[in-house]
Each structure stands twice: as structure tokens, then as C-alpha cells.
Short mmCIF file of C-alpha atoms (C1' of nucleotides) in Angstrom, two decimals:
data_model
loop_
_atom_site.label_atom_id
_atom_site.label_comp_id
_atom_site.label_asym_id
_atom_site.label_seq_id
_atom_site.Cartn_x
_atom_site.Cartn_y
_atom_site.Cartn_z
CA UNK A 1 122.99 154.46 83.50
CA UNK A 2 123.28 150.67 84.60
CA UNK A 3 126.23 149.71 85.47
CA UNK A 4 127.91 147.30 83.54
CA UNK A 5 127.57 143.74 84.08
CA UNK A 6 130.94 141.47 83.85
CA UNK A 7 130.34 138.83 81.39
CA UNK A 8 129.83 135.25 82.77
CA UNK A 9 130.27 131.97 80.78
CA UNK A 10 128.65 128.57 80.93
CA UNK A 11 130.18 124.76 81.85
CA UNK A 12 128.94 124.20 77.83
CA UNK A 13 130.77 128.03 76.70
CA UNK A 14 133.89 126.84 78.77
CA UNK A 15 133.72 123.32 77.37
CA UNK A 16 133.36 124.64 73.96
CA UNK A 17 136.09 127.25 74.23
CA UNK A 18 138.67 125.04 76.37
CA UNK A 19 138.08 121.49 75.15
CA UNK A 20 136.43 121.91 71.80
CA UNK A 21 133.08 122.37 70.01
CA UNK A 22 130.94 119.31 69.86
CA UNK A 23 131.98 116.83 67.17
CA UNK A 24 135.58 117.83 67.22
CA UNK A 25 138.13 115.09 68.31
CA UNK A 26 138.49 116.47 71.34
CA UNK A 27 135.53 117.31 72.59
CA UNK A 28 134.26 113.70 71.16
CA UNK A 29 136.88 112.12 73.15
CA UNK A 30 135.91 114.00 76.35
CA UNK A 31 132.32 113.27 76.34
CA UNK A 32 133.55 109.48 75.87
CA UNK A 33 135.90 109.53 78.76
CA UNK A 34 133.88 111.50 80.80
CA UNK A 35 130.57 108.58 80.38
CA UNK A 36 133.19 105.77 80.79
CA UNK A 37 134.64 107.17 84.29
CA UNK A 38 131.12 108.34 85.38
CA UNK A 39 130.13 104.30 84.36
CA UNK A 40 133.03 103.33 86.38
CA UNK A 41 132.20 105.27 89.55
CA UNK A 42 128.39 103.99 89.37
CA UNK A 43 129.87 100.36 89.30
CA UNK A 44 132.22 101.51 92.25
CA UNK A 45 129.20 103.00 94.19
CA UNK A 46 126.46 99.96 93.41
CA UNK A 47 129.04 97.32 94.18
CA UNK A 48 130.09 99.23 97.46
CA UNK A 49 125.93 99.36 98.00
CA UNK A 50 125.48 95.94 97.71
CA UNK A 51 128.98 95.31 100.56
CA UNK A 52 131.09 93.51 98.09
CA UNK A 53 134.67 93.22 97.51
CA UNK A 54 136.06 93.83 94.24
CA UNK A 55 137.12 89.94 94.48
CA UNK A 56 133.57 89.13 95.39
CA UNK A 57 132.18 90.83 92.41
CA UNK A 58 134.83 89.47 90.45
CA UNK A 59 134.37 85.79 91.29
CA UNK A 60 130.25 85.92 91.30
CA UNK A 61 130.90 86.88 87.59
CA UNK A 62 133.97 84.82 86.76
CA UNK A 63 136.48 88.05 86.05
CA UNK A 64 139.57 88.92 87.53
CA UNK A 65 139.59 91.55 90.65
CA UNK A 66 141.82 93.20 89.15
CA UNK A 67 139.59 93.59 86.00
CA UNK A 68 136.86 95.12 88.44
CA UNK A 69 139.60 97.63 89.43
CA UNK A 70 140.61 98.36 85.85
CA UNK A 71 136.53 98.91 85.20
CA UNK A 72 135.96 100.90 88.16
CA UNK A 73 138.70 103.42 87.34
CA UNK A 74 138.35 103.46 83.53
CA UNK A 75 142.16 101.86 83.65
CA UNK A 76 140.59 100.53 80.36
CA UNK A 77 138.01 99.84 78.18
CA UNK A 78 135.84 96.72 78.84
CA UNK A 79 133.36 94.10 76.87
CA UNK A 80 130.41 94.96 76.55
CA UNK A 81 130.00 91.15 77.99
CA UNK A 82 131.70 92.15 81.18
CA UNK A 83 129.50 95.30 81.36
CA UNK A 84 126.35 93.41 81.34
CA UNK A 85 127.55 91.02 83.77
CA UNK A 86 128.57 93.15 86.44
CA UNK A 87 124.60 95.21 85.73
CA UNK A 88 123.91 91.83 86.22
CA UNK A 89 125.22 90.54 89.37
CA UNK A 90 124.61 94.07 90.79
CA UNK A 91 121.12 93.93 89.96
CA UNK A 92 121.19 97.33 88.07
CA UNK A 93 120.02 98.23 84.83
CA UNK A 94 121.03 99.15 81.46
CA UNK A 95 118.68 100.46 79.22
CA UNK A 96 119.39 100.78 75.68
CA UNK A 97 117.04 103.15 74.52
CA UNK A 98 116.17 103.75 70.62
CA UNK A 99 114.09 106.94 69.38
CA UNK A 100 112.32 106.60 66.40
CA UNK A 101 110.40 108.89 65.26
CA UNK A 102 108.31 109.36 67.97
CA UNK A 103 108.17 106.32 69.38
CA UNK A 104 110.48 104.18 71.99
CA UNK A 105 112.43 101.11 71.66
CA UNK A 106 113.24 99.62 74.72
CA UNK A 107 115.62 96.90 76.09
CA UNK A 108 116.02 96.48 79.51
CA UNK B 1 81.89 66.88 89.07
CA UNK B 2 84.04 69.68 86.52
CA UNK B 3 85.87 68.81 83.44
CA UNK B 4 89.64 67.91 83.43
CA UNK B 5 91.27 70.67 82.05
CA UNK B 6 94.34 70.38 80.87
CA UNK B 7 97.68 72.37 81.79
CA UNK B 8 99.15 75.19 80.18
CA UNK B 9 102.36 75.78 80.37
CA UNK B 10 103.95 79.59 80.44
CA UNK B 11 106.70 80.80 78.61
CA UNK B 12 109.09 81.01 82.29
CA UNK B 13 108.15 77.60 82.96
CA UNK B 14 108.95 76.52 79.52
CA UNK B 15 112.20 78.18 79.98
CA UNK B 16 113.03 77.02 83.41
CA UNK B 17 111.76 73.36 82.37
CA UNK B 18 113.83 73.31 78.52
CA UNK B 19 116.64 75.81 78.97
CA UNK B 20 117.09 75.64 82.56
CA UNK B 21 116.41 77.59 85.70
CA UNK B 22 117.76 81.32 86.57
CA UNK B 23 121.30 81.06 87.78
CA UNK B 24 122.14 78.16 86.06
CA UNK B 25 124.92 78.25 83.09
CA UNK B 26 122.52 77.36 80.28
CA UNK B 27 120.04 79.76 81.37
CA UNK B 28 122.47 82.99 82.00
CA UNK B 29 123.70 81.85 78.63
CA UNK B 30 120.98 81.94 76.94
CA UNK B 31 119.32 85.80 78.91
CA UNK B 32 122.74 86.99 77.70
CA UNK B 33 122.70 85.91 74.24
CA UNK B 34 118.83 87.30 73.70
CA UNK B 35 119.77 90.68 75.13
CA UNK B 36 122.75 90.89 73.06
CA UNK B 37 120.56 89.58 69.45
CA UNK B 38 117.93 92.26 70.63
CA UNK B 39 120.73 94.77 71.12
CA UNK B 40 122.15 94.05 67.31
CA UNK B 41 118.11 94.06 66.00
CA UNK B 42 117.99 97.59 67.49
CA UNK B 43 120.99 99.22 66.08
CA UNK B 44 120.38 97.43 62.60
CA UNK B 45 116.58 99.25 63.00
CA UNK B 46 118.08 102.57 64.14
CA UNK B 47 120.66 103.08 61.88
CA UNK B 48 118.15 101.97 58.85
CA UNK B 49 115.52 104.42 60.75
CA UNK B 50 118.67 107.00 59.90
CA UNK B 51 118.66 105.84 56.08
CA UNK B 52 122.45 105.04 56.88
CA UNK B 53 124.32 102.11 55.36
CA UNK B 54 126.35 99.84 57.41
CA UNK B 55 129.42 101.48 55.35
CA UNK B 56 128.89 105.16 56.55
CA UNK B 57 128.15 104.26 59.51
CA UNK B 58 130.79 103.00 59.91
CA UNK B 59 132.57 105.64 58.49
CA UNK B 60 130.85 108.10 60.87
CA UNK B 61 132.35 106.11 63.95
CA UNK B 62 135.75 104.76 62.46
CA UNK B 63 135.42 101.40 62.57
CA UNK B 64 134.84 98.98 59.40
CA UNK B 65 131.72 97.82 57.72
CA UNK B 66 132.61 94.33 58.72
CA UNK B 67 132.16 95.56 62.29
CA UNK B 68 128.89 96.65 62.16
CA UNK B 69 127.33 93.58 60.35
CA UNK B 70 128.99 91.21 62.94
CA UNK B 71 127.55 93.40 65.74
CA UNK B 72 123.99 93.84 63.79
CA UNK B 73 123.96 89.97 63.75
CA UNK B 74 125.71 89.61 67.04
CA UNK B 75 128.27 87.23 65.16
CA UNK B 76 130.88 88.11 67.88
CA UNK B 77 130.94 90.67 70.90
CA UNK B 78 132.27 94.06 71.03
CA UNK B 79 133.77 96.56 73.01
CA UNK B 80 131.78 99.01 75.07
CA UNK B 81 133.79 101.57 73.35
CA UNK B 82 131.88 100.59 69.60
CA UNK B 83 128.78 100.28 71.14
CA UNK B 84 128.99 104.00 72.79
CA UNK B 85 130.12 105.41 69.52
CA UNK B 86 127.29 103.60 67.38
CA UNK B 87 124.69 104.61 69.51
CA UNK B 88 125.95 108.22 69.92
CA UNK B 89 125.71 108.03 66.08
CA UNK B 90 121.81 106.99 66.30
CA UNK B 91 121.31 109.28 68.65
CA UNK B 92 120.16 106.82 70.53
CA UNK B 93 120.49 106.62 74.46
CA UNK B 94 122.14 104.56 76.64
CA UNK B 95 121.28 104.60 80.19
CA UNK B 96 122.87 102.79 83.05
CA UNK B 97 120.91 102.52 85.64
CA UNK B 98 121.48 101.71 89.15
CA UNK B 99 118.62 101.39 92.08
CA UNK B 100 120.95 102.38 95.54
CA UNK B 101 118.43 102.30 98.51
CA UNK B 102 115.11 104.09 96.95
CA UNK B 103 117.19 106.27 94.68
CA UNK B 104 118.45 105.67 91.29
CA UNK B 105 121.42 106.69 89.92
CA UNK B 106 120.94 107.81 86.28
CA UNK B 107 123.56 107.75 83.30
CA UNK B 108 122.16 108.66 79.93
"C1'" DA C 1 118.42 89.96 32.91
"C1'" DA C 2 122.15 92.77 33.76
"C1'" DT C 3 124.23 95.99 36.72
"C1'" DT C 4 124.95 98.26 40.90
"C1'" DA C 5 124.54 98.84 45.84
"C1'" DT C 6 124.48 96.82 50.14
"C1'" DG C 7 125.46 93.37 53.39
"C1'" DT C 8 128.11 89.18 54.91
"C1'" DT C 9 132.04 86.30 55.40
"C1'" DT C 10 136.88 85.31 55.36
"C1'" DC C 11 141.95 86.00 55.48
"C1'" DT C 12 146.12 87.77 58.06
"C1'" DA C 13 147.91 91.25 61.13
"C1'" DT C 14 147.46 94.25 65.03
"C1'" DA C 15 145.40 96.04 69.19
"C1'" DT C 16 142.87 95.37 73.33
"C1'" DT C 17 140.82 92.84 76.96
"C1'" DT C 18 141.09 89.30 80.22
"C1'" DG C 19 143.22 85.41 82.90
"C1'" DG C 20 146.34 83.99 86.29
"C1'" DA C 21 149.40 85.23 89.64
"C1'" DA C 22 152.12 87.98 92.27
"C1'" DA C 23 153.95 92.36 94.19
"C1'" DC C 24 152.74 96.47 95.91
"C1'" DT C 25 149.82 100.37 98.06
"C1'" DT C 26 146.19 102.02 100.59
"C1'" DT C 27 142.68 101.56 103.98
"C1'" DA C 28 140.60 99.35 107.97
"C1'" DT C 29 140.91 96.74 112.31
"C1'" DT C 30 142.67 95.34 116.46
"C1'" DA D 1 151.97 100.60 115.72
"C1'" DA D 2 151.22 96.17 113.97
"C1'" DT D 3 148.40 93.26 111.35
"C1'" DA D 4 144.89 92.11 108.14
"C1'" DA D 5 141.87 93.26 104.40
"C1'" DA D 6 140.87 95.50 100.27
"C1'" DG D 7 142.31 97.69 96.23
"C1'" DT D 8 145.80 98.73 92.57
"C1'" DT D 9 149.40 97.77 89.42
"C1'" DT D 10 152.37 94.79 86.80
"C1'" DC D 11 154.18 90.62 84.56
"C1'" DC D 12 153.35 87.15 80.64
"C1'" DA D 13 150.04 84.24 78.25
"C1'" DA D 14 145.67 83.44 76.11
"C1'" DA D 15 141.41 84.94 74.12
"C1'" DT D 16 138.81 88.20 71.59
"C1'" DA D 17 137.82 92.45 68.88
"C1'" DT D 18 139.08 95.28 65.16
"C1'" DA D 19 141.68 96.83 60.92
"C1'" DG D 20 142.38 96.38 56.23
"C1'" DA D 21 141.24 94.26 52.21
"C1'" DA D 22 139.15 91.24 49.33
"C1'" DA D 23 135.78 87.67 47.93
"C1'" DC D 24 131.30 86.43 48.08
"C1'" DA D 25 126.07 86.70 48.61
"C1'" DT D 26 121.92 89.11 48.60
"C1'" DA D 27 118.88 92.88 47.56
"C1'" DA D 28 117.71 96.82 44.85
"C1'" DT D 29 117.60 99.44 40.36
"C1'" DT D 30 117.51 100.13 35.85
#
DNA sequence: AATTATGTTTCTATATTTGGAAACTTTATT
DNA sequence: AATAAAGTTTCCAAATATAGAAACATAATT
């Protein structure tokens, strides 16, 4: 007879059974912290890209450096002003992308 | 000898001759204030798309009914935290994207 | 036309972000 | 190791977003 197998889970069985089941508090509130710090790190990484100093960044946008820090290391949330700004000066992209039914809205 | 024909204008120069050049205030003003009217035209279509009313959506993200109009109508700004939530809410999509070198880097 | 539902605006109060500046910590340079 | 540069944190003040609730305006239904 085959011999049997232990049991292995998934990241989403581990999330579900650790954190929460999607559209619980919890779970809600890791997916959100999870986008803002990956957001943060992208900023970190495209600024770093582009040789800048979080002061640099800062004054080509007219923000604080220590507002770029706070950003870059989800310290807080941020406008959705300064978020475009910083895509901005960085020369990166946002898309907001809307589904319906089966066809795309796009804003670049 | 060939007809005088006379000059059209395209909508860049119109906008670099009325509003003002790229990089100037008046011009960043204005790019800013068109992506963020477009942003409030989509949400108002997706969440109609969704056959919700501003009041459960609302409801469905915590945040007031007064809230969503003002961001539908961009009568002020909002926090990237609102605008996560709404469009999470569509299901909608949000991608930041960010060109390092030849690669991207992809948030969704 | 009257009534209801939905959306918009306004008020005060509270929470959050950002500015401005400085202190402090960490990392890089010499 | 000493110094400089970059990044982080903290203070108070100012600006802005949001709550909560109500008034008001517009659109939809009956």
C-alpha cells in the first residue's frame, strides 16, 4: 500500500488559517498593509534607480524628506496627491484599471 | 505656385501655448487635476457598473456617503487609504507600475 | 404632481497628513 | 577611526480629509 503522504498547506491555507479568511478584519487589514509596504518598497527601489536622495525626491516634488521616509516605510498613510507626485517625478506609472463587463477602463 | 494653407494647431500645442508648457506650475496643475476628475469619473462608472449607491458603498468600505460624492466629483482629495478600499470594493485594479532598467516592477 | 430615493453640500468636531526644523541613527567615504 | 552623507524619528503648527448629522437639490417612481 502507498505510503502515506504528510499533509502540506498553502501561503493562501496558512493565511486563511493564521490571519483570517478573506473579508474578515484581519485578513482585510493585512492585504492593505501588505500593498501599502510593498508600494513603499517600489518607491524606495525606483527612487534608489533613478540615484536620488530622499531630500532630492522630496524637494523636486515640494514634500518634506522626512515625508519620503514616512512613505517609503509605510510610517503612515499618504495623499493620494503625494502618491501621484512621487509616480510622477520618478517617471513610473500608476494605472487605475476598471473592469466592466468585459471591457477595460484605463487611466494611465 | 501652391495654395496658402493655413495652420492647425494640435491639442499639445494648444496646451503648451494656453495652459502652459510641461514642468511649469500651471501645467502640472492642470495634468494633476485631469487625472484626478478622470479618476472620480471612473469610480462613479464602476460603482454604478456594480448597481451600488454612493450610500452602500460607502457602507461596504466605512467611510460616509459624503465621502464618496466629494471623491466622485473630485471636490477635495483623499487618502490613498479610501481610494484602495473603494477600488478593492469595484473590484477594480490598481497597479503601480515602475520601469527599473528594462524590467518593470508590477503591483496590482 | 406627489412621494421617495439618491446625490450633493454644509456645519462642527476629530483624525491624519504634511510642513518646518531639529535631533538622532545608520551607512558611506576618506 | 573620524568625518560626512543619507535616512529616520520627533517636536509643534498648519493644512486637509473624514466622521457624523442634517439640510438641501436632483432624479426616479408611482
Amino acid at each position: 500500500m502507498a505510503t502515506k503522504e504528510p499533509k502540506t498547506y498553502t501561503f493562501t491555507e496558512m493565511k486563511d488559517r493564521y490571519i483570517g479568511k478573506v473579508g474578515t478584519k484581519e485578513r482585510d487589514e493585512y492585504e492593505y498593509e501588505l500593498k501599502m509596504e510593498v508600494l513603499g518598497r517600489m518607491i524606495k527601489a525606483a527612487r534608489q534607480e533613478r540615484h536620488l536622495t530622499q531630500e532630492e525626491l522630496g524637494r523636486l516634488i515640494g514634500v518634506q524628506k522626512a515625508q519620503i521616509s514616512k512613505l517609503e516605510n509605510s510610517a503612515n498613510s499618504a495623499s493620494i496627491d503625494t502618491i501621484i507626485k512621487v509616480f510622477k517625478a520618478l517617471k513610473a506609472e500608476i494605472n487605475f484599471n476598471v473592469r466592466l463587463e468585459n471591457n477595460f477602463v484605463k487611466l494611465t
